[in-house]
Short mmCIF file of C-alpha atoms in Angstrom, two decimals:
data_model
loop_
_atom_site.label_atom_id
_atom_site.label_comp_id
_atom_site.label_asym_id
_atom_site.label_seq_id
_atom_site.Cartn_x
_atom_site.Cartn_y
_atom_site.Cartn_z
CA UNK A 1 0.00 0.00 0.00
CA UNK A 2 1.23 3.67 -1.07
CA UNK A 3 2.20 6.19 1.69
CA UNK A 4 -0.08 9.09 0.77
CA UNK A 5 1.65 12.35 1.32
CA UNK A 6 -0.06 15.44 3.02
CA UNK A 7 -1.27 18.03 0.40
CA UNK A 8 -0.48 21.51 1.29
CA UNK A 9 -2.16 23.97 -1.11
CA UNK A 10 -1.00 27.83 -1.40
CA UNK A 11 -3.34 30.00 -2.63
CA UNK A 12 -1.84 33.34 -3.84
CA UNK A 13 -2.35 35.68 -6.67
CA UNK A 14 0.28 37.71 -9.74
CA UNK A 15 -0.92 41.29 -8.53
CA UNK A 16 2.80 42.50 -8.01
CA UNK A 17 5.34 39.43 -7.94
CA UNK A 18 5.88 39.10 -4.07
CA UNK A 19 2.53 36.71 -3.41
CA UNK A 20 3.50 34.41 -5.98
CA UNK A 21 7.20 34.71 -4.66
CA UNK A 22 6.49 33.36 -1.11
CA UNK A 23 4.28 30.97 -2.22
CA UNK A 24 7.13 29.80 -4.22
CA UNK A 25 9.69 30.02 -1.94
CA UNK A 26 7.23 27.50 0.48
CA UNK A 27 7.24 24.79 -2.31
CA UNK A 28 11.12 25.11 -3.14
CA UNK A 29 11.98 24.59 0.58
CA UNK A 30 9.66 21.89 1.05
CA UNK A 31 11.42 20.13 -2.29
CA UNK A 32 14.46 21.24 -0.18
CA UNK A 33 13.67 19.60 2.87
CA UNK A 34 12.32 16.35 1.23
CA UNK A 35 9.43 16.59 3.17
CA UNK A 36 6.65 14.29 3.19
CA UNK A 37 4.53 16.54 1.84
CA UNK A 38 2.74 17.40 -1.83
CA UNK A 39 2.38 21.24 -2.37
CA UNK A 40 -0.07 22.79 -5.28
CA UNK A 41 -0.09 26.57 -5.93
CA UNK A 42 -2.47 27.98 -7.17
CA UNK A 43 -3.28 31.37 -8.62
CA UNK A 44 -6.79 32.47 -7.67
CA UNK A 45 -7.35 35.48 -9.75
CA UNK A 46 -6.36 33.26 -12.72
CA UNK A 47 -7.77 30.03 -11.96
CA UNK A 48 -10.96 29.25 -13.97
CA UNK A 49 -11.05 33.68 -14.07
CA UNK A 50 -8.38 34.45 -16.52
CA UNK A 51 -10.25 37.18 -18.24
CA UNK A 52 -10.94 38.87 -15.21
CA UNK A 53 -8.08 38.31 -13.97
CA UNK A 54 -5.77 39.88 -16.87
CA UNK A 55 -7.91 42.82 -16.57
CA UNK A 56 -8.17 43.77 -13.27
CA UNK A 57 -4.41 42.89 -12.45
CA UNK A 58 -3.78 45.16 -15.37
CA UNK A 59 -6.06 47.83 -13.81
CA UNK A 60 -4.48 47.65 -10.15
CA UNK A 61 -0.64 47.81 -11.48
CA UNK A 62 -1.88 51.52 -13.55
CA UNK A 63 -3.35 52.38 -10.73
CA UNK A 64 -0.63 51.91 -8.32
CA UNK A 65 1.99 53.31 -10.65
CA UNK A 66 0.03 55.82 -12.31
CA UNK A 67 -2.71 56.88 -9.45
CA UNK A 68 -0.33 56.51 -6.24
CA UNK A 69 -1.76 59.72 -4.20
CA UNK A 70 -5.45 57.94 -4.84
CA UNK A 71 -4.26 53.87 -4.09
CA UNK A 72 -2.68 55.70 -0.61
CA UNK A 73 -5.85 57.39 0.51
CA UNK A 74 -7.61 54.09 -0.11
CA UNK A 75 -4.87 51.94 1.44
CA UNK A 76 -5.26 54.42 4.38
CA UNK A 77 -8.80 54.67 4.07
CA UNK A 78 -9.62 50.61 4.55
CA UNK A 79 -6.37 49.87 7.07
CA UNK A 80 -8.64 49.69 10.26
CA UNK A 81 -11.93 47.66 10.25
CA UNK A 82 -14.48 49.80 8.99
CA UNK A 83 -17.74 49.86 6.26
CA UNK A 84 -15.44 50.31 3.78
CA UNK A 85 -12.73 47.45 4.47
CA UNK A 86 -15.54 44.97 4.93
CA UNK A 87 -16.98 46.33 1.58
CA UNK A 88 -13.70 45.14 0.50
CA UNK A 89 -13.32 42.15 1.67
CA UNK A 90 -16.79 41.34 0.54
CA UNK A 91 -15.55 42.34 -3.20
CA UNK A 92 -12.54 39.91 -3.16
CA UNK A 93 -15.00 36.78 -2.64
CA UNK A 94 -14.92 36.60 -6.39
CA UNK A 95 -14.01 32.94 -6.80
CA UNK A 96 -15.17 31.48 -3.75
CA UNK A 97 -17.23 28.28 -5.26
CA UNK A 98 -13.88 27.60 -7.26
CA UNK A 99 -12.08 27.51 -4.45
CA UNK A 100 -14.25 25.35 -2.91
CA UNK A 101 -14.42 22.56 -5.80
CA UNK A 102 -10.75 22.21 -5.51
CA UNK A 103 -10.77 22.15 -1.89
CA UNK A 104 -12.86 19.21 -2.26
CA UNK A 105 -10.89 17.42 -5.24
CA UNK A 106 -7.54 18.26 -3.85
CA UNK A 107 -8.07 17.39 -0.06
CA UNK A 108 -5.28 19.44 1.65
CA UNK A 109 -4.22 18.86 4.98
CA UNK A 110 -3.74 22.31 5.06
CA UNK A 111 -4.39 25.95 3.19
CA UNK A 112 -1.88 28.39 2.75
CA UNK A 113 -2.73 32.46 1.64
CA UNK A 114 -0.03 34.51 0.93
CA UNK A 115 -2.47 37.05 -0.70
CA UNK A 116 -5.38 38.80 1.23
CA UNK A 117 -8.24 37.84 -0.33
CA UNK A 118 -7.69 34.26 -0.59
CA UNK A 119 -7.49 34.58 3.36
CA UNK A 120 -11.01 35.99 2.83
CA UNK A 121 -12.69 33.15 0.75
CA UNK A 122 -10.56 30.37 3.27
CA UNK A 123 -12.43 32.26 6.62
CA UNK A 124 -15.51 32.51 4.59
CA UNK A 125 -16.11 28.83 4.00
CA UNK A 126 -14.87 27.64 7.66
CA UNK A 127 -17.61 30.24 8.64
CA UNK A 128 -20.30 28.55 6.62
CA UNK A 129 -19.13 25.22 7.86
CA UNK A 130 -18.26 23.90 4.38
CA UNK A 131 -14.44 22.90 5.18
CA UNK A 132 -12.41 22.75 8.03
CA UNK A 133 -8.88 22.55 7.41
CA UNK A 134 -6.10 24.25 8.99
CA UNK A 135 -5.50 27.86 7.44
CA UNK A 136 -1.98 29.63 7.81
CA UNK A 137 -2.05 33.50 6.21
CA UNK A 138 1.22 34.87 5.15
CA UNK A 139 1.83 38.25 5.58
CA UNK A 140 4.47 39.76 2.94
CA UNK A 141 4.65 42.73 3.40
CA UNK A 142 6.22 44.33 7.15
CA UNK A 143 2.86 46.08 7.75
CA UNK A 144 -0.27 45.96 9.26
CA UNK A 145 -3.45 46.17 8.04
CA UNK A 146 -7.31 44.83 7.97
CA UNK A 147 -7.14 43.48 4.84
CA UNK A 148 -5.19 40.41 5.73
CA UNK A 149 -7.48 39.44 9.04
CA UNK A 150 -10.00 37.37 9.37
CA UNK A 151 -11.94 35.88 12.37
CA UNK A 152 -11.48 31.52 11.21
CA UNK A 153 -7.41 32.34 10.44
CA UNK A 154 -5.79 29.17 12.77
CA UNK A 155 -2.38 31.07 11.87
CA UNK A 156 -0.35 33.98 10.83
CA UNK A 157 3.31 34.07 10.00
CA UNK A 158 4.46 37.57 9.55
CA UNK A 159 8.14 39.24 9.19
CA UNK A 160 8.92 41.39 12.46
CA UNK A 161 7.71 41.78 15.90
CA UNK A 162 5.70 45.28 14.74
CA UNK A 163 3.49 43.02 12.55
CA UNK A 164 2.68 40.34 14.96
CA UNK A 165 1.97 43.47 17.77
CA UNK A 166 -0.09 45.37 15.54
CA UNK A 167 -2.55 41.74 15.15
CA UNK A 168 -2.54 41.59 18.36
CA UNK A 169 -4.24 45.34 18.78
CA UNK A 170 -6.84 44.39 15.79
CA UNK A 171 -7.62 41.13 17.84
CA UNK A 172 -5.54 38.25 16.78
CA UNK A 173 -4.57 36.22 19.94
CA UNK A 174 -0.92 36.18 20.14
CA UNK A 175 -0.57 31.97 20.72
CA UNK A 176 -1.89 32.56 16.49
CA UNK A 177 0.80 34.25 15.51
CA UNK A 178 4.30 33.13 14.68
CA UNK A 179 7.19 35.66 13.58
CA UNK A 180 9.59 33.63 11.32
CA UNK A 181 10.57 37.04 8.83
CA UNK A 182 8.59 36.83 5.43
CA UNK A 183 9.27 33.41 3.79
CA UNK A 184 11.83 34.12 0.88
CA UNK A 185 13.25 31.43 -1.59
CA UNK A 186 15.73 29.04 0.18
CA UNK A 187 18.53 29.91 -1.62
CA UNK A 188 19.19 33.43 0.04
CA UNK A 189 20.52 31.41 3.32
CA UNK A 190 23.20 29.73 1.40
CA UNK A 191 27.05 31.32 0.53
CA UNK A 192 28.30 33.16 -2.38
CA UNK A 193 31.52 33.48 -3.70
CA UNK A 194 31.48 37.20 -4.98
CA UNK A 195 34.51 37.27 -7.19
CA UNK A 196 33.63 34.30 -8.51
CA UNK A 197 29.94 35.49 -9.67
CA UNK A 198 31.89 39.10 -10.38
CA UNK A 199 33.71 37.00 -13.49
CA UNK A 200 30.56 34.98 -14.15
CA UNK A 201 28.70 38.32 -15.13
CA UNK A 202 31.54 40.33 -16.48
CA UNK A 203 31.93 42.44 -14.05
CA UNK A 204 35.52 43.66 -11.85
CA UNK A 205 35.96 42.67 -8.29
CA UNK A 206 37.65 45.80 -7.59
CA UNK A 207 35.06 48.18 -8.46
CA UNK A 208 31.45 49.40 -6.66
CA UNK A 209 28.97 47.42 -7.74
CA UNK A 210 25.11 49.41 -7.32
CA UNK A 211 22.06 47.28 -8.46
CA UNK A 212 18.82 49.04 -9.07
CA UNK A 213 15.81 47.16 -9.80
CA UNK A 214 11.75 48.19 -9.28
CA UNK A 215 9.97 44.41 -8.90
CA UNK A 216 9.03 41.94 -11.25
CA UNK A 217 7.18 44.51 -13.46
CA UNK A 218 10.14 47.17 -13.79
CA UNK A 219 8.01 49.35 -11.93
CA UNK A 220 10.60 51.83 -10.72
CA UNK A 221 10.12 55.46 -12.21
CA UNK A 222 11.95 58.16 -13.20
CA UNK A 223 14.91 56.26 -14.28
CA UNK A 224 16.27 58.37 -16.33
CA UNK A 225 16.66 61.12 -13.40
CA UNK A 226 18.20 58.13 -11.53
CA UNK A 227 20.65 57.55 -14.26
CA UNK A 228 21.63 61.40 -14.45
CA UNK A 229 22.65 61.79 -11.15
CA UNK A 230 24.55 58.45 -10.85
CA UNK A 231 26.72 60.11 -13.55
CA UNK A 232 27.53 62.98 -10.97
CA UNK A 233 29.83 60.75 -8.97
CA UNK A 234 33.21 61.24 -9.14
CA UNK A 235 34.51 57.06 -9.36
CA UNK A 236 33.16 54.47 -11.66
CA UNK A 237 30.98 52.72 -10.73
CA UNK A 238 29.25 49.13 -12.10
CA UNK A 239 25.51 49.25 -12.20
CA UNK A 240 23.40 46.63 -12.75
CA UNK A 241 19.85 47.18 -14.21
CA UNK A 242 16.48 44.73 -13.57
CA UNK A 243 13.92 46.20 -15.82
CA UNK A 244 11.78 43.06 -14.78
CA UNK A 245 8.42 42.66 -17.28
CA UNK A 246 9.27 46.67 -18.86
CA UNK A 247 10.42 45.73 -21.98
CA UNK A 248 9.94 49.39 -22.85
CA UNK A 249 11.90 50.90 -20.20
CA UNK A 250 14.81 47.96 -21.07
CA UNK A 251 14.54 49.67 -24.72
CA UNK A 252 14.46 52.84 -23.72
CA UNK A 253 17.74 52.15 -21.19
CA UNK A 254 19.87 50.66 -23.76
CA UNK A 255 19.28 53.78 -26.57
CA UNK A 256 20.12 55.99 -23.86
CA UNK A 257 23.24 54.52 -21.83
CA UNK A 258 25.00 54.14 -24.28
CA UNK A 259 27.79 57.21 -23.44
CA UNK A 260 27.52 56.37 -19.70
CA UNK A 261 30.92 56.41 -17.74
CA UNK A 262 29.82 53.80 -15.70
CA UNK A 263 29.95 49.95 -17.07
CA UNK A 264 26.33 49.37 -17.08
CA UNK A 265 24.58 45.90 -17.86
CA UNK A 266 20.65 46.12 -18.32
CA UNK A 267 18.55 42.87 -17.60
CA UNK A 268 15.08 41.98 -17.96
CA UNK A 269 13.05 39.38 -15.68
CA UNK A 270 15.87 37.31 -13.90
CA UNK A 271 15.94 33.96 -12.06
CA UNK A 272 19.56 34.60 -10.98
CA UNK A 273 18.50 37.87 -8.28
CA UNK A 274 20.25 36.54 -5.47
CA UNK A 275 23.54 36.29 -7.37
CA UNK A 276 23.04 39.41 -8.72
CA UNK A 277 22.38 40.85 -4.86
CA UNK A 278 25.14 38.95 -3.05
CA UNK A 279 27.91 40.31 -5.52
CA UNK A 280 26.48 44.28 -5.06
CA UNK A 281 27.79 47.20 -2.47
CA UNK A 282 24.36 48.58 -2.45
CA UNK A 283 20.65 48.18 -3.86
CA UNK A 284 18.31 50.97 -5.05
CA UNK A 285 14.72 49.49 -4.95
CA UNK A 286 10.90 49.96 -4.70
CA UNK A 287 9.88 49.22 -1.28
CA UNK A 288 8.40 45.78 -2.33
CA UNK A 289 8.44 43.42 1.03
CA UNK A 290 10.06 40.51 -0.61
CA UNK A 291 12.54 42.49 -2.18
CA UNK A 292 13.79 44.11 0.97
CA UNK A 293 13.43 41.08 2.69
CA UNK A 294 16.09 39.40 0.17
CA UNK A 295 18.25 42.38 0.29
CA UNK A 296 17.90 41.87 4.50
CA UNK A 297 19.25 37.85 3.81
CA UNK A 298 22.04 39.00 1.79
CA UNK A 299 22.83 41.92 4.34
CA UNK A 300 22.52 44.47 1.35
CA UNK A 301 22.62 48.45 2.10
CA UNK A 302 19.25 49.25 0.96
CA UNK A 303 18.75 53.01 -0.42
CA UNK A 304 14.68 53.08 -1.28
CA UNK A 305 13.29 55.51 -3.94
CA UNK A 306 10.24 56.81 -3.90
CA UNK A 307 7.66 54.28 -2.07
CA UNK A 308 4.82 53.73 -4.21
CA UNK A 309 1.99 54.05 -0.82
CA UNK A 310 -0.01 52.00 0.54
CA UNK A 311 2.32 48.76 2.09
CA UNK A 312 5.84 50.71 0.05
CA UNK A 313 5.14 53.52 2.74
CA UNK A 314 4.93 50.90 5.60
CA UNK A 315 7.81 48.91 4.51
CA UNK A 316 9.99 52.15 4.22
CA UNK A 317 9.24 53.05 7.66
CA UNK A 318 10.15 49.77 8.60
CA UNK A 319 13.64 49.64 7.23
CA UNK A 320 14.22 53.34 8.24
CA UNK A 321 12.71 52.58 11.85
CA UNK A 322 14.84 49.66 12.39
CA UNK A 323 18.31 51.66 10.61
CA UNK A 324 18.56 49.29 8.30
CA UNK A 325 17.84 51.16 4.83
CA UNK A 326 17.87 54.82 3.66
CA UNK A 327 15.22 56.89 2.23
CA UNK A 328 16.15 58.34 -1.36
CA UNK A 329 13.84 61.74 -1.06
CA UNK A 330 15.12 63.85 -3.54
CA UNK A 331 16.75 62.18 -6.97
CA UNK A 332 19.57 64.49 -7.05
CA UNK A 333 20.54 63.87 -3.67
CA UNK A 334 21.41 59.92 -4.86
CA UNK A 335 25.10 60.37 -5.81
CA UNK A 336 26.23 61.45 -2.15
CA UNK A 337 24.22 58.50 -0.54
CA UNK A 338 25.76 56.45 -2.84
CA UNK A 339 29.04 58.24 -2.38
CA UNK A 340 28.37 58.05 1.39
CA UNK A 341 26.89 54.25 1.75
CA UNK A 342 30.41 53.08 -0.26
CA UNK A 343 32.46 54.83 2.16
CA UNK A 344 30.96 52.95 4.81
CA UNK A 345 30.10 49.84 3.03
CA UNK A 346 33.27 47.57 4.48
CA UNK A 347 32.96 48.54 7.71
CA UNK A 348 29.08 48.75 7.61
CA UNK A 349 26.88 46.74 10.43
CA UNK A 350 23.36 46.58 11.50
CA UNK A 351 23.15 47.46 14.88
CA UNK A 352 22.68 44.86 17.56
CA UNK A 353 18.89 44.51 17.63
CA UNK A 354 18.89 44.25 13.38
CA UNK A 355 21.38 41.54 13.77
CA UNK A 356 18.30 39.20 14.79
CA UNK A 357 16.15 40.98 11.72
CA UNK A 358 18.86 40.00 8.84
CA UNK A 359 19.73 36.19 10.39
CA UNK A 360 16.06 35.33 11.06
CA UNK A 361 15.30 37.09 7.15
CA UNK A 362 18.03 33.93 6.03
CA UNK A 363 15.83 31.39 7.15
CA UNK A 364 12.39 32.49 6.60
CA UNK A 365 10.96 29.54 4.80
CA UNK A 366 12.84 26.82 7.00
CA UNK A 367 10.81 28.47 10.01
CA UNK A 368 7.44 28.59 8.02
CA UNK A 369 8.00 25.42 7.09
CA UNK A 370 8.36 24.02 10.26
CA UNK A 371 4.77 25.50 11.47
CA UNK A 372 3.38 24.33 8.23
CA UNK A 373 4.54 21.11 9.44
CA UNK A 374 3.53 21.61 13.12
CA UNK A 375 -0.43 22.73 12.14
CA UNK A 376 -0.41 19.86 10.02
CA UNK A 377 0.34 17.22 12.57
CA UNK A 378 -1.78 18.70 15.49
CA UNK A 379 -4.83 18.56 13.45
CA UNK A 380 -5.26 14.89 12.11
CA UNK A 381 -8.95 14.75 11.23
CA UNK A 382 -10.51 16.88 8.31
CA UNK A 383 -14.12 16.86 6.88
CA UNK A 384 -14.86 18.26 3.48
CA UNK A 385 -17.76 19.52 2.30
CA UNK A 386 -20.16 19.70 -1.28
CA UNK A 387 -20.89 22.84 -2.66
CA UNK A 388 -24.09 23.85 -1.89
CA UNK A 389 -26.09 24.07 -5.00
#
């Protein structure tokens, strides 16, 4: 007779790369581990919804980049519970019954949501009695806010001590919350041999090395005006450009870089982002959660450049509240941090308390893991449920 594994399925969703990311970075570490244990993810915006899905997730990201005063007010606007949260979380139902049928065909042992409204549908159908397995919600991003809790969540894992205290306040008993740092792909923890990888991309060891990258859309603005004032520093410097998705701003780099001082290599989507961190003196980035929380593993200088709102706001004051990043506030005041962070950058530490920040960030999904594992084997009976008609 075959050992059946336990099913674990993660429910996430492509609007921005970072719920798709941790829900990755689960099943990798799980393969990693050799676990006994079958994970599934599983997009719900896109699954049996693609339509709706392509054009709403096309509507949020132009609203976010193009709209940020108005997504702010709103983020702002729904962060405590209130009518208009709950109207919310009412909207993001869209999908439920699907759900549901693949609760029932897959059979998990447990649900995972590393996006908000998946949360949503999970509490929803414990609510209405029509499953009862274990849920775990995923925080990724280092904020707090309504969106992400619900009353029939059995877990949280979230990425610093200001998250889990801020659930607390809203409600969430403390025994359900677990502080591991935001689950990032497994192979952040491991080594890197920087001069090695410095060859391997065709780059010097000897000389500053600044990556500058906006997310798995490109969605960093104003990069020309970045560009410009890297020029104003008086060494040369190595910059490395993710463009992500942008294929327009990776055309529109390359036509206009071309007279640059600076040896500058332009890149689209990558796979190879923790190479490309470890080897780097310093990172210019969005204020995307899981890309601060890989920059954090690596023990990167983060400089941050003009938060989007909403969770980019929280996550800057996060870094800048814990001294471990810098807030880029005017564009042609980047060459002196730059100047200023290299300067430092061989004798540069977190203080004491950030210590525990960057080597708990290392082994985020080994310590989600481990509660996935923990949920699972404390709850050993699970009834499933029809839909109702």
């Amino acid at each position: 007779m075959n050992h059946q594994k336990s099913k674990v399925l993660i429910l996430t969703a492509s609007y921005g790369a970072g719920h798709f990311q941790t829900a990755r970075a689960l099943k990798e570490t799980i393969k990693l581990k050799k676990l006994d244990l079958e994970p599934l993810i599983v997009d719900i915006t896109d699954y049996k919804h693609r339509l709706v899905h392509n054009i709403s997730r096309r509507i949020f990201i132009e609203g976010v980049t193009k709209l940020p005063a108005f997504y702010d007010y709103l983020y702002k606007k729904s962060r405590d519970p209130n009518h208009f949260s709950s109207f919310l979380k009412i909207a993001g139902r869209t999908g439920l019954w699907s759900v549901l049928e693949l609760i029932n065909e897959f059979r998990p042992s447990i649900v995972i949501s590393t996006f908000p409204f998946a949360a949503g549908i999970m509490s929803y159908l414990k609510k209405h009695q029509l499953t009862s397995v274990p849920t775990l919600t995923i925080i990724t991003d280092y904020t707090v806010h309504s969106i992400w809790i619900y009353p029939y969540t059995d877990q949280y894992i979230v990425g610093s001590d200001i998250v889990q205290k801020g659930l607390i306040k809203y409600g969430v008993k403390e025994e359900c919350i677990k502080v591991t740092g935001i689950p990032i792909h497994p192979k952040f923890s491991k080594p890197y041999k920087k001069k090695e990888l410095k060859l391997k991309y065709g780059l010097k060891h000897h000389v500053p090395t600044i990556l500058i990258m906006g997310g798995g859309c490109g969605l960093i603005s104003s990069h020309n005006k970045i560009l410009t004032s890297l020029e104003e520093c008086p060494f040369e410097l190595q910059v490395i450009i993710i463009c992500g998705h942008n294929k327009r701003i990776k055309k529109s780099l390359e036509n206009s870089l071309v007279y640059s001082k600076h040896h500058i290599k332009i890149m689209g989507f990558v796979d190879c982002i923790d190479e490309l961190m470890a080897i780097c003196d310093g990172m210019i980035t969005k204020a995307g959660g899981i890309t601060i929380s890989e920059g954090l593993a690596l023990d990167i200088p983060i400089l941050l450049y003009k938060p989007l709102g909403g969770q980019e706001k929280d996550n800057t004051k996060f870094l800048i509240d814990s001294n471990i990043g810098t807030l880029i506030e005017d564009v042609h005041d980047l060459s002196n941090k730059i100047i200023e962070l290299l300067k430092q950058r061989y004798k540069y530490q977190f203080k004491q308390g950030n210590l525990s920040i960057t080597n708990r960030q290392k082994n985020s999904a080994f310590h989600a893991v481990n509660i996935i594992q923990s949920l699972i084997l404390s709850n050993n009976r699970y009834f499933y449920k029809v839909p109702l008609k």
